[in-house]
Amino acid sequence: MHYVSTRGQAPALDFEATMLAGLARDGGLYVPERIPEMAPAEIAALAGAPYEEAALRVIAPFTGEAFGEAALSDMIERAYAGFRHEARAPLKQLAPNHFLLELFHGPTLAFKDFAMQLIGQLFQAALARRGERICIVGATSGDTGSAAIEAFRGLDNVDVFILFPEGRVSEVQRRQMTTPQEANVHALAIEGDFDAAQARVKDMFNDHAFRDAVGLAAVNSINWARVLAQTVYYVTAAASLGAPHRPVSFTVPTGNFGDVFAGYVAKRMGLPIDKLVVATNQNDILHRCLTTGRYEVEGVVPSISPSMDIQVSSNFERALFDVYDRDGAAVAQLMEEQKARGGFALSQGALARLREVFASGRASEEETRATIARTLEATGELLCPHSAVGVHVAEAARARDVPMVTLATAHPAKFPDAVEAATGVRPALPPSMANLYERPERATTVPDDLAAIQDLIRERLRR
Ligand SMILES: *Cc1c(COP(=O)(O)O)cnc(C)c1O
């Protein structure tokens, strides 16, 4: 299996090299040369199967020769062993034909653990075989950072630097990043928003001298392995609800388009997904783009669903690559326009093709709070604000005859202030995290300045 860049100018790589590279050297994102298909009988066989078995069936065709099947299976077992729910990604019913896919039973209470726990295993195997070490630099709107730190803390051959927007993550999110005491973990509070943090990370990848000198590796959803790990729960959820014989729709709370793109991959593999509904908060660039055909970056407005406070949605590039018939030059030109002028217009054909698969909606702050309150009253389920954005949008988007699955992307206890303000109920952290508020914190504030951040990384890096 080979992977090609969405901008058409970087060499094709195998799975392991793609995973270690993160961003392609032409600034693009890696995608598989072709998407392996699952036969209807293979999908049907996964109904009722353990999550780990489904993961092996979905992931193995993409990894090619990188790992033997037994080794891959062991890594998948280890990745999900620490989850607090036997089903890993349980489905709960909210209303007739509306289901919630709970993705917050991993160690840091957000869906990011599904990919990061597996990537931790895959990276370790690849590095051990190559005798190499890497320096992970990631940007986070809140949840990727803690999930990455949890997956890589204490490893000898990995240093982890996480840039988070200062003052714009919840206290639980911040403490999950600042309380690990291992010497290989560095939480950096950048004086800027998430888009600034993500842009500096991309700058570091595009500085090839720096990239090679420190052995840079990416764990943001620009890393293909993350998207791949996330396709699994679309398959398990759909199989539980009757796929391949019955179509299913999904509503996905979205920021960087990574999670919903994983759903798109599942659809391309043959899963009968009717609609993928993109749910945004007031930072609604993706909803506006799917509505008007114009992708226009505006300033980020902080919200009660901070993990989606994003305007430059990096994985959208992967979808564009497909709807522009895999024309890397056309995608590169759109991305140039975005960088130079803050936006671009989609061709009519590209927009029509996106709309065949994706629908969209947005939730205001008020609608988000009202959805948390209403859902608690109607079902007893306490939603985090991101999941509430999803439920609000799903209620408007769903059709009576197709089951709708809304992804619950984080545990409510990660955002206790917003949940309490909406319901009067303060959600408690799981027992394993109960002393989070007492642990000492450690973080470094950095300016939104590439050279300053690079200097700090060079200084802190263990050789
Ligand atoms: C990361 C995150 C999202 C957005 O996911 P993308 O892959 O960036 O679209 C939504 N909700 C929560 C809780 C998250 O952590």
mmCIF file of C-alpha atoms in Angstrom, residues 12-355:
data_model
loop_
_atom_site.group_PDB
_atom_site.id
_atom_site.type_symbol
_atom_site.label_atom_id
_atom_site.label_comp_id
_atom_site.label_asym_id
_atom_site.label_seq_id
_atom_site.Cartn_x
_atom_site.Cartn_y
_atom_site.Cartn_z
ATOM 1 C CA ALA A 12 4.949 8.222 -2.561
ATOM 2 C CA LEU A 13 5.690 6.406 0.724
ATOM 3 C CA ASP A 14 4.712 3.135 2.375
ATOM 4 C CA PHE A 15 2.577 3.071 5.543
ATOM 5 C CA GLU A 16 5.417 3.233 8.067
ATOM 6 C CA ALA A 17 7.219 6.095 6.336
ATOM 7 C CA THR A 18 3.902 7.959 5.929
ATOM 8 C CA MET A 19 3.182 7.577 9.617
ATOM 9 C CA LEU A 20 6.631 8.794 10.660
ATOM 10 C CA ALA A 21 6.621 11.668 8.132
ATOM 11 C CA GLY A 22 3.312 13.270 9.158
ATOM 12 C CA LEU A 23 3.139 16.199 6.742
ATOM 13 C CA ALA A 24 4.376 15.571 3.179
ATOM 14 C CA ARG A 25 7.454 17.551 2.155
ATOM 15 C CA ASP A 26 5.450 19.546 -0.422
ATOM 16 C CA GLY A 27 3.206 20.806 2.392
ATOM 17 C CA GLY A 28 0.411 18.364 1.475
ATOM 18 C CA LEU A 29 -1.213 15.547 3.422
ATOM 19 C CA TYR A 30 -0.730 11.875 2.671
ATOM 20 C CA VAL A 31 -3.662 9.770 1.468
ATOM 21 C CA PRO A 32 -3.743 6.135 0.340
ATOM 22 C CA GLU A 33 -3.233 5.585 -3.366
ATOM 23 C CA ARG A 34 -6.469 3.601 -3.365
ATOM 24 C CA ILE A 35 -8.980 2.756 -0.623
ATOM 25 C CA PRO A 36 -9.296 -0.993 0.079
ATOM 26 C CA GLU A 37 -12.896 -2.170 0.006
ATOM 27 C CA MET A 38 -14.725 -4.357 2.498
ATOM 28 C CA ALA A 39 -17.162 -6.872 1.042
ATOM 29 C CA PRO A 40 -20.710 -6.828 2.489
ATOM 30 C CA ALA A 41 -20.090 -10.217 4.126
ATOM 31 C CA GLU A 42 -16.985 -8.866 5.874
ATOM 32 C CA ILE A 43 -18.973 -5.946 7.279
ATOM 33 C CA ALA A 44 -21.797 -8.242 8.383
ATOM 34 C CA ALA A 45 -19.288 -10.499 10.178
ATOM 35 C CA LEU A 46 -18.255 -7.597 12.430
ATOM 36 C CA ALA A 47 -21.683 -7.199 14.035
ATOM 37 C CA GLY A 48 -21.178 -8.166 17.651
ATOM 38 C CA ALA A 49 -17.430 -8.699 17.275
ATOM 39 C CA PRO A 50 -15.020 -7.296 19.905
ATOM 40 C CA TYR A 51 -13.795 -3.786 19.000
ATOM 41 C CA GLU A 52 -10.213 -5.031 18.668
ATOM 42 C CA GLU A 53 -11.192 -7.631 16.085
ATOM 43 C CA ALA A 54 -13.001 -5.019 14.005
ATOM 44 C CA ALA A 55 -9.965 -2.730 14.308
ATOM 45 C CA LEU A 56 -7.672 -5.426 12.944
ATOM 46 C CA ARG A 57 -9.976 -6.098 9.961
ATOM 47 C CA VAL A 58 -10.292 -2.396 9.107
ATOM 48 C CA ILE A 59 -6.672 -1.348 9.676
ATOM 49 C CA ALA A 60 -4.640 -4.264 8.307
ATOM 50 C CA PRO A 61 -5.373 -3.623 4.591
ATOM 51 C CA PHE A 62 -3.946 -0.088 4.977
ATOM 52 C CA THR A 63 -0.721 -1.015 6.750
ATOM 53 C CA GLY A 64 0.478 -3.369 4.006
ATOM 54 C CA GLU A 65 3.798 -4.989 4.843
ATOM 55 C CA ALA A 66 4.571 -2.697 7.790
ATOM 56 C CA PHE A 67 3.621 -5.146 10.548
ATOM 57 C CA GLY A 68 2.738 -8.831 10.581
ATOM 58 C CA GLU A 69 -0.889 -9.576 11.454
ATOM 59 C CA ALA A 70 -0.021 -11.059 14.858
ATOM 60 C CA ALA A 71 2.096 -8.038 15.807
ATOM 61 C CA LEU A 72 -0.610 -5.619 14.649
ATOM 62 C CA SER A 73 -3.203 -7.549 16.625
ATOM 63 C CA ASP A 74 -1.063 -7.353 19.802
ATOM 64 C CA MET A 75 -0.596 -3.623 19.376
ATOM 65 C CA ILE A 76 -4.340 -3.095 18.945
ATOM 66 C CA GLU A 77 -5.025 -5.151 22.105
ATOM 67 C CA ARG A 78 -2.543 -3.070 24.116
ATOM 68 C CA ALA A 79 -3.889 0.214 22.711
ATOM 69 C CA TYR A 80 -7.434 -0.331 23.985
ATOM 70 C CA ALA A 81 -6.708 -2.338 27.145
ATOM 71 C CA GLY A 82 -6.769 0.848 29.267
ATOM 72 C CA PHE A 83 -10.254 1.942 28.172
ATOM 73 C CA ARG A 84 -12.855 2.002 30.915
ATOM 74 C CA HIS A 85 -15.618 0.393 28.836
ATOM 75 C CA GLU A 86 -15.562 -3.174 27.570
ATOM 76 C CA ALA A 87 -17.216 -2.183 24.264
ATOM 77 C CA ARG A 88 -14.602 0.631 23.812
ATOM 78 C CA ALA A 89 -17.086 2.671 21.719
ATOM 79 C CA PRO A 90 -20.559 1.856 23.092
ATOM 80 C CA LEU A 91 -23.765 3.031 21.391
ATOM 81 C CA LYS A 92 -26.557 4.520 23.498
ATOM 82 C CA GLN A 93 -30.007 5.322 22.235
ATOM 83 C CA LEU A 94 -31.184 8.924 22.682
ATOM 84 C CA ALA A 95 -34.490 8.889 20.796
ATOM 85 C CA PRO A 96 -36.236 6.775 18.165
ATOM 86 C CA ASN A 97 -33.581 6.061 15.542
ATOM 87 C CA HIS A 98 -31.067 8.478 17.117
ATOM 88 C CA PHE A 99 -27.993 7.013 18.786
ATOM 89 C CA LEU A 100 -24.998 8.401 20.632
ATOM 90 C CA LEU A 101 -21.595 6.825 19.980
ATOM 91 C CA GLU A 102 -19.641 7.316 23.201
ATOM 92 C CA LEU A 103 -16.002 7.878 22.342
ATOM 93 C CA PHE A 104 -14.817 9.163 25.730
ATOM 94 C CA HIS A 105 -13.945 6.026 27.684
ATOM 95 C CA GLY A 106 -10.204 6.253 26.974
ATOM 96 C CA PRO A 107 -7.534 7.505 29.401
ATOM 97 C CA THR A 108 -7.915 11.250 28.634
ATOM 98 C CA LEU A 109 -11.713 11.270 28.204
ATOM 99 C CA ALA A 110 -11.931 12.307 24.521
ATOM 100 C CA PHE A 111 -12.086 10.446 21.219
ATOM 101 C CA LYS A 112 -8.468 11.411 20.491
ATOM 102 C CA ASP A 113 -7.413 8.419 22.633
ATOM 103 C CA PHE A 114 -8.699 5.981 19.987
ATOM 104 C CA ALA A 115 -6.036 7.110 17.551
ATOM 105 C CA MET A 116 -3.324 8.244 19.924
ATOM 106 C CA GLN A 117 -3.167 5.069 22.012
ATOM 107 C CA LEU A 118 -2.736 3.045 18.821
ATOM 108 C CA ILE A 119 -0.229 5.468 17.294
ATOM 109 C CA GLY A 120 1.816 5.190 20.490
ATOM 110 C CA GLN A 121 2.104 1.445 19.876
ATOM 111 C CA LEU A 122 2.791 1.760 16.130
ATOM 112 C CA PHE A 123 5.475 4.443 16.604
ATOM 113 C CA GLN A 124 7.269 2.392 19.265
ATOM 114 C CA ALA A 125 7.390 -0.669 17.007
ATOM 115 C CA ALA A 126 8.673 1.322 14.032
ATOM 116 C CA LEU A 127 11.298 3.210 16.071
ATOM 117 C CA ALA A 128 12.576 0.066 17.762
ATOM 118 C CA ARG A 129 13.032 -1.618 14.408
ATOM 119 C CA ARG A 130 14.788 1.398 12.893
ATOM 120 C CA GLY A 131 16.831 2.258 15.991
ATOM 121 C CA GLU A 132 15.666 5.861 15.656
ATOM 122 C CA ARG A 133 14.334 8.549 17.959
ATOM 123 C CA ILE A 134 11.775 11.226 17.189
ATOM 124 C CA CYS A 135 10.632 14.601 18.395
ATOM 125 C CA ILE A 136 6.856 14.936 18.363
ATOM 126 C CA VAL A 137 5.584 18.471 17.997
ATOM 127 C CA GLY A 138 1.834 18.909 18.045
ATOM 128 C CA ALA A 139 -0.720 21.697 18.172
ATOM 129 C CA THR A 140 -3.846 21.167 20.220
ATOM 130 C CA SER A 141 -7.195 22.848 20.677
ATOM 131 C CA GLY A 142 -7.268 20.915 23.947
ATOM 132 C CA ASP A 143 -7.686 17.181 23.553
ATOM 133 C CA THR A 144 -5.008 16.043 21.088
ATOM 134 C CA GLY A 145 -2.295 17.335 23.431
ATOM 135 C CA SER A 146 -3.328 15.371 26.487
ATOM 136 C CA ALA A 147 -3.986 12.237 24.419
ATOM 137 C CA ALA A 148 -0.513 12.483 22.833
ATOM 138 C CA ILE A 149 1.186 13.084 26.171
ATOM 139 C CA GLU A 150 -0.632 10.101 27.667
ATOM 140 C CA ALA A 151 0.444 7.878 24.762
ATOM 141 C CA PHE A 152 4.136 8.899 24.743
ATOM 142 C CA ARG A 153 5.002 9.947 28.328
ATOM 143 C CA GLY A 154 8.138 8.354 29.708
ATOM 144 C CA LEU A 155 9.414 6.833 26.450
ATOM 145 C CA ASP A 156 13.216 6.931 26.011
ATOM 146 C CA ASN A 157 13.247 7.524 22.267
ATOM 147 C CA VAL A 158 10.473 10.113 22.028
ATOM 148 C CA ASP A 159 10.339 13.770 23.118
ATOM 149 C CA VAL A 160 6.900 15.412 23.086
ATOM 150 C CA PHE A 161 6.235 19.142 22.687
ATOM 151 C CA ILE A 162 2.605 20.273 22.708
ATOM 152 C CA LEU A 163 1.544 23.810 21.777
ATOM 153 C CA PHE A 164 -1.810 24.824 23.243
ATOM 154 C CA PRO A 165 -3.533 28.227 22.971
ATOM 155 C CA GLU A 166 -2.920 29.995 26.279
ATOM 156 C CA GLY A 167 -6.120 30.610 28.245
ATOM 157 C CA ARG A 168 -8.340 28.958 25.633
ATOM 158 C CA VAL A 169 -8.534 25.385 26.872
ATOM 159 C CA SER A 170 -10.615 24.132 29.803
ATOM 160 C CA GLU A 171 -8.914 23.671 33.170
ATOM 161 C CA VAL A 172 -9.180 19.880 32.969
ATOM 162 C CA GLN A 173 -7.668 19.923 29.468
ATOM 163 C CA ARG A 174 -4.809 22.151 30.662
ATOM 164 C CA ARG A 175 -4.108 20.099 33.763
ATOM 165 C CA GLN A 176 -4.010 16.870 31.756
ATOM 166 C CA MET A 177 -1.161 18.440 29.755
ATOM 167 C CA THR A 178 0.696 20.257 32.542
ATOM 168 C CA THR A 179 0.644 17.690 35.352
ATOM 169 C CA PRO A 180 2.628 14.770 33.827
ATOM 170 C CA GLN A 181 6.103 15.028 35.362
ATOM 171 C CA GLU A 182 8.110 12.919 32.890
ATOM 172 C CA ALA A 183 11.211 14.634 31.482
ATOM 173 C CA ASN A 184 10.217 13.931 27.856
ATOM 174 C CA VAL A 185 6.959 15.908 28.128
ATOM 175 C CA HIS A 186 6.800 19.649 27.394
ATOM 176 C CA ALA A 187 3.541 21.622 27.530
ATOM 177 C CA LEU A 188 3.960 24.971 25.739
ATOM 178 C CA ALA A 189 1.306 27.695 26.110
ATOM 179 C CA ILE A 190 1.427 29.768 22.922
ATOM 180 C CA GLU A 191 0.310 33.413 22.948
ATOM 181 C CA GLY A 192 -2.215 32.918 20.143
ATOM 182 C CA ASP A 193 -5.175 30.771 19.109
ATOM 183 C CA PHE A 194 -5.232 27.174 17.833
ATOM 184 C CA ASP A 195 -4.823 28.264 14.204
ATOM 185 C CA ALA A 196 -1.578 30.039 15.191
ATOM 186 C CA ALA A 197 -0.323 26.926 16.990
ATOM 187 C CA GLN A 198 -1.163 24.708 14.027
ATOM 188 C CA ALA A 199 0.457 27.153 11.584
ATOM 189 C CA ARG A 200 3.738 27.165 13.603
ATOM 190 C CA VAL A 201 3.752 23.349 13.628
ATOM 191 C CA LYS A 202 3.284 23.306 9.852
ATOM 192 C CA ASP A 203 6.077 25.922 9.528
ATOM 193 C CA MET A 204 8.406 23.599 11.447
ATOM 194 C CA PHE A 205 7.587 20.723 9.081
ATOM 195 C CA ASN A 206 8.213 22.961 6.075
ATOM 196 C CA ASP A 207 11.626 24.024 7.504
ATOM 197 C CA HIS A 208 13.328 20.885 6.173
ATOM 198 C CA ALA A 209 16.680 21.588 7.869
ATOM 199 C CA PHE A 210 15.011 21.852 11.287
ATOM 200 C CA ARG A 211 12.730 18.918 10.517
ATOM 201 C CA ASP A 212 15.651 16.622 9.766
ATOM 202 C CA ALA A 213 17.893 17.940 12.564
ATOM 203 C CA VAL A 214 15.416 17.202 15.360
ATOM 204 C CA GLY A 215 13.659 14.195 13.773
ATOM 205 C CA LEU A 216 10.259 15.863 13.717
ATOM 206 C CA ALA A 217 7.130 13.679 13.811
ATOM 207 C CA ALA A 218 3.466 14.690 13.785
ATOM 208 C CA VAL A 219 0.545 13.403 15.801
ATOM 209 C CA ASN A 220 -2.028 15.930 14.636
ATOM 210 C CA SER A 221 -4.675 14.584 12.319
ATOM 211 C CA ILE A 222 -2.426 15.535 9.416
ATOM 212 C CA ASN A 223 -0.951 12.130 10.347
ATOM 213 C CA TRP A 224 -2.746 9.503 8.273
ATOM 214 C CA ALA A 225 -2.493 6.841 10.993
ATOM 215 C CA ARG A 226 -4.807 8.913 13.174
ATOM 216 C CA VAL A 227 -7.520 9.146 10.566
ATOM 217 C CA LEU A 228 -7.193 5.425 9.930
ATOM 218 C CA ALA A 229 -7.627 4.469 13.600
ATOM 219 C CA GLN A 230 -10.809 6.562 13.698
ATOM 220 C CA THR A 231 -12.488 4.774 10.768
ATOM 221 C CA VAL A 232 -12.913 1.722 12.993
ATOM 222 C CA TYR A 233 -15.703 3.048 15.202
ATOM 223 C CA TYR A 234 -17.785 4.072 12.194
ATOM 224 C CA VAL A 235 -17.640 0.457 11.084
ATOM 225 C CA THR A 236 -18.470 -1.048 14.496
ATOM 226 C CA ALA A 237 -21.372 1.379 15.019
ATOM 227 C CA ALA A 238 -22.849 0.815 11.556
ATOM 228 C CA ALA A 239 -22.472 -2.977 11.830
ATOM 229 C CA SER A 240 -24.317 -2.915 15.173
ATOM 230 C CA LEU A 241 -27.191 -1.028 13.513
ATOM 231 C CA GLY A 242 -27.591 -3.395 10.603
ATOM 232 C CA ALA A 243 -24.939 -2.529 8.013
ATOM 233 C CA PRO A 244 -24.333 -3.688 5.309
ATOM 234 C CA HIS A 245 -28.084 -4.330 4.915
ATOM 235 C CA ARG A 246 -29.245 -0.999 6.312
ATOM 236 C CA PRO A 247 -27.789 2.472 5.680
ATOM 237 C CA VAL A 248 -26.714 4.662 8.610
ATOM 238 C CA SER A 249 -25.952 8.400 8.897
ATOM 239 C CA PHE A 250 -23.454 10.052 11.234
ATOM 240 C CA THR A 251 -23.284 13.532 12.707
ATOM 241 C CA VAL A 252 -19.767 14.553 13.670
ATOM 242 C CA PRO A 253 -18.786 17.541 15.849
ATOM 243 C CA THR A 254 -16.019 19.015 13.723
ATOM 244 C CA GLY A 255 -13.034 21.322 13.927
ATOM 245 C CA ASN A 256 -10.140 20.057 11.857
ATOM 246 C CA PHE A 257 -12.301 17.745 9.686
ATOM 247 C CA GLY A 258 -10.202 14.751 10.801
ATOM 248 C CA ASP A 259 -12.887 12.708 12.515
ATOM 249 C CA VAL A 260 -15.524 13.273 9.827
ATOM 250 C CA PHE A 261 -12.937 12.472 7.150
ATOM 251 C CA ALA A 262 -12.417 9.116 8.876
ATOM 252 C CA GLY A 263 -16.146 8.545 8.303
ATOM 253 C CA TYR A 264 -15.674 9.403 4.652
ATOM 254 C CA VAL A 265 -12.927 6.771 4.414
ATOM 255 C CA ALA A 266 -15.294 4.221 5.972
ATOM 256 C CA LYS A 267 -17.891 5.099 3.331
ATOM 257 C CA ARG A 268 -15.327 4.709 0.559
ATOM 258 C CA MET A 269 -14.445 1.284 2.009
ATOM 259 C CA GLY A 270 -18.024 0.215 1.332
ATOM 260 C CA LEU A 271 -19.841 1.035 4.570
ATOM 261 C CA PRO A 272 -23.424 2.070 3.647
ATOM 262 C CA ILE A 273 -23.268 5.603 5.060
ATOM 263 C CA ASP A 274 -26.139 7.746 3.829
ATOM 264 C CA LYS A 275 -24.989 11.192 5.056
ATOM 265 C CA LEU A 276 -22.036 12.491 7.012
ATOM 266 C CA VAL A 277 -23.256 15.607 8.788
ATOM 267 C CA VAL A 278 -20.594 18.162 9.674
ATOM 268 C CA ALA A 279 -21.571 19.888 12.944
ATOM 269 C CA THR A 280 -19.788 23.128 13.826
ATOM 270 C CA ASN A 281 -20.050 25.618 16.663
ATOM 271 C CA GLN A 282 -20.042 29.378 15.953
ATOM 272 C CA ASN A 283 -16.670 28.911 14.237
ATOM 273 C CA ASP A 284 -18.575 27.625 11.254
ATOM 274 C CA ILE A 285 -16.246 27.899 8.264
ATOM 275 C CA LEU A 286 -17.040 24.341 7.152
ATOM 276 C CA HIS A 287 -20.806 24.872 7.383
ATOM 277 C CA ARG A 288 -20.499 28.142 5.437
ATOM 278 C CA CYS A 289 -18.292 26.481 2.841
ATOM 279 C CA LEU A 290 -20.677 23.573 2.284
ATOM 280 C CA THR A 291 -23.560 26.058 2.077
ATOM 281 C CA THR A 292 -22.022 28.731 -0.174
ATOM 282 C CA GLY A 293 -19.043 27.062 -1.866
ATOM 283 C CA ARG A 294 -16.708 29.734 -0.491
ATOM 284 C CA TYR A 295 -14.065 28.768 2.084
ATOM 285 C CA GLU A 296 -13.350 32.008 3.927
ATOM 286 C CA VAL A 297 -11.207 32.185 7.042
ATOM 287 C CA GLU A 298 -12.506 34.557 9.736
ATOM 288 C CA GLY A 299 -11.137 35.142 13.247
ATOM 289 C CA VAL A 300 -11.689 32.415 15.819
ATOM 290 C CA VAL A 301 -14.346 33.314 18.405
ATOM 291 C CA PRO A 302 -13.807 31.375 21.661
ATOM 292 C CA SER A 303 -16.742 29.100 22.544
ATOM 293 C CA ILE A 304 -17.837 26.615 25.218
ATOM 294 C CA SER A 305 -16.735 23.826 22.823
ATOM 295 C CA PRO A 306 -13.065 24.918 22.601
ATOM 296 C CA SER A 307 -11.792 21.785 20.834
ATOM 297 C CA MET A 308 -13.687 22.977 17.752
ATOM 298 C CA ASP A 309 -12.510 26.614 17.874
ATOM 299 C CA ILE A 310 -10.740 26.239 14.543
ATOM 300 C CA GLN A 311 -10.980 28.109 11.240
ATOM 301 C CA VAL A 312 -8.200 26.541 9.196
ATOM 302 C CA SER A 313 -9.422 22.996 8.906
ATOM 303 C CA SER A 314 -6.425 21.031 7.727
ATOM 304 C CA ASN A 315 -8.034 17.693 6.821
ATOM 305 C CA PHE A 316 -10.504 19.377 4.474
ATOM 306 C CA GLU A 317 -7.602 19.269 2.025
ATOM 307 C CA ARG A 318 -7.939 15.475 1.876
ATOM 308 C CA ALA A 319 -11.590 15.748 0.830
ATOM 309 C CA LEU A 320 -10.737 18.452 -1.726
ATOM 310 C CA PHE A 321 -8.119 16.166 -3.270
ATOM 311 C CA ASP A 322 -10.841 13.614 -4.044
ATOM 312 C CA VAL A 323 -13.473 16.033 -5.334
ATOM 313 C CA TYR A 324 -10.830 17.628 -7.584
ATOM 314 C CA ASP A 325 -10.197 14.181 -9.119
ATOM 315 C CA ARG A 326 -6.926 13.734 -7.189
ATOM 316 C CA ASP A 327 -5.343 16.686 -9.026
ATOM 317 C CA GLY A 328 -2.493 17.751 -6.706
ATOM 318 C CA ALA A 329 -1.759 20.923 -8.683
ATOM 319 C CA ALA A 330 -5.364 22.107 -8.310
ATOM 320 C CA VAL A 331 -5.286 21.486 -4.543
ATOM 321 C CA ALA A 332 -1.920 23.226 -4.175
ATOM 322 C CA GLN A 333 -3.382 26.267 -5.937
ATOM 323 C CA LEU A 334 -6.404 26.418 -3.591
ATOM 324 C CA MET A 335 -4.092 26.194 -0.579
ATOM 325 C CA GLU A 336 -1.899 28.989 -1.994
ATOM 326 C CA GLU A 337 -4.989 31.153 -2.384
ATOM 327 C CA GLN A 338 -6.022 30.441 1.165
ATOM 328 C CA LYS A 339 -2.610 31.428 2.474
ATOM 329 C CA ALA A 340 -2.368 34.570 0.329
ATOM 330 C CA ARG A 341 -5.984 35.801 0.446
ATOM 331 C CA GLY A 342 -7.572 33.963 3.375
ATOM 332 C CA GLY A 343 -9.935 31.895 1.259
ATOM 333 C CA PHE A 344 -10.951 30.316 -2.031
ATOM 334 C CA ALA A 345 -14.026 29.415 -4.058
ATOM 335 C CA LEU A 346 -14.833 25.793 -4.874
ATOM 336 C CA SER A 347 -15.703 24.835 -8.426
ATOM 337 C CA GLN A 348 -19.385 23.978 -8.922
ATOM 338 C CA GLY A 349 -18.462 20.374 -9.661
ATOM 339 C CA ALA A 350 -16.372 20.031 -6.501
ATOM 340 C CA LEU A 351 -19.100 21.556 -4.338
ATOM 341 C CA ALA A 352 -21.746 19.252 -5.813
ATOM 342 C CA ARG A 353 -19.581 16.212 -5.140
ATOM 343 C CA LEU A 354 -18.934 17.255 -1.534
ATOM 344 C CA ARG A 355 -22.679 17.718 -1.003
#
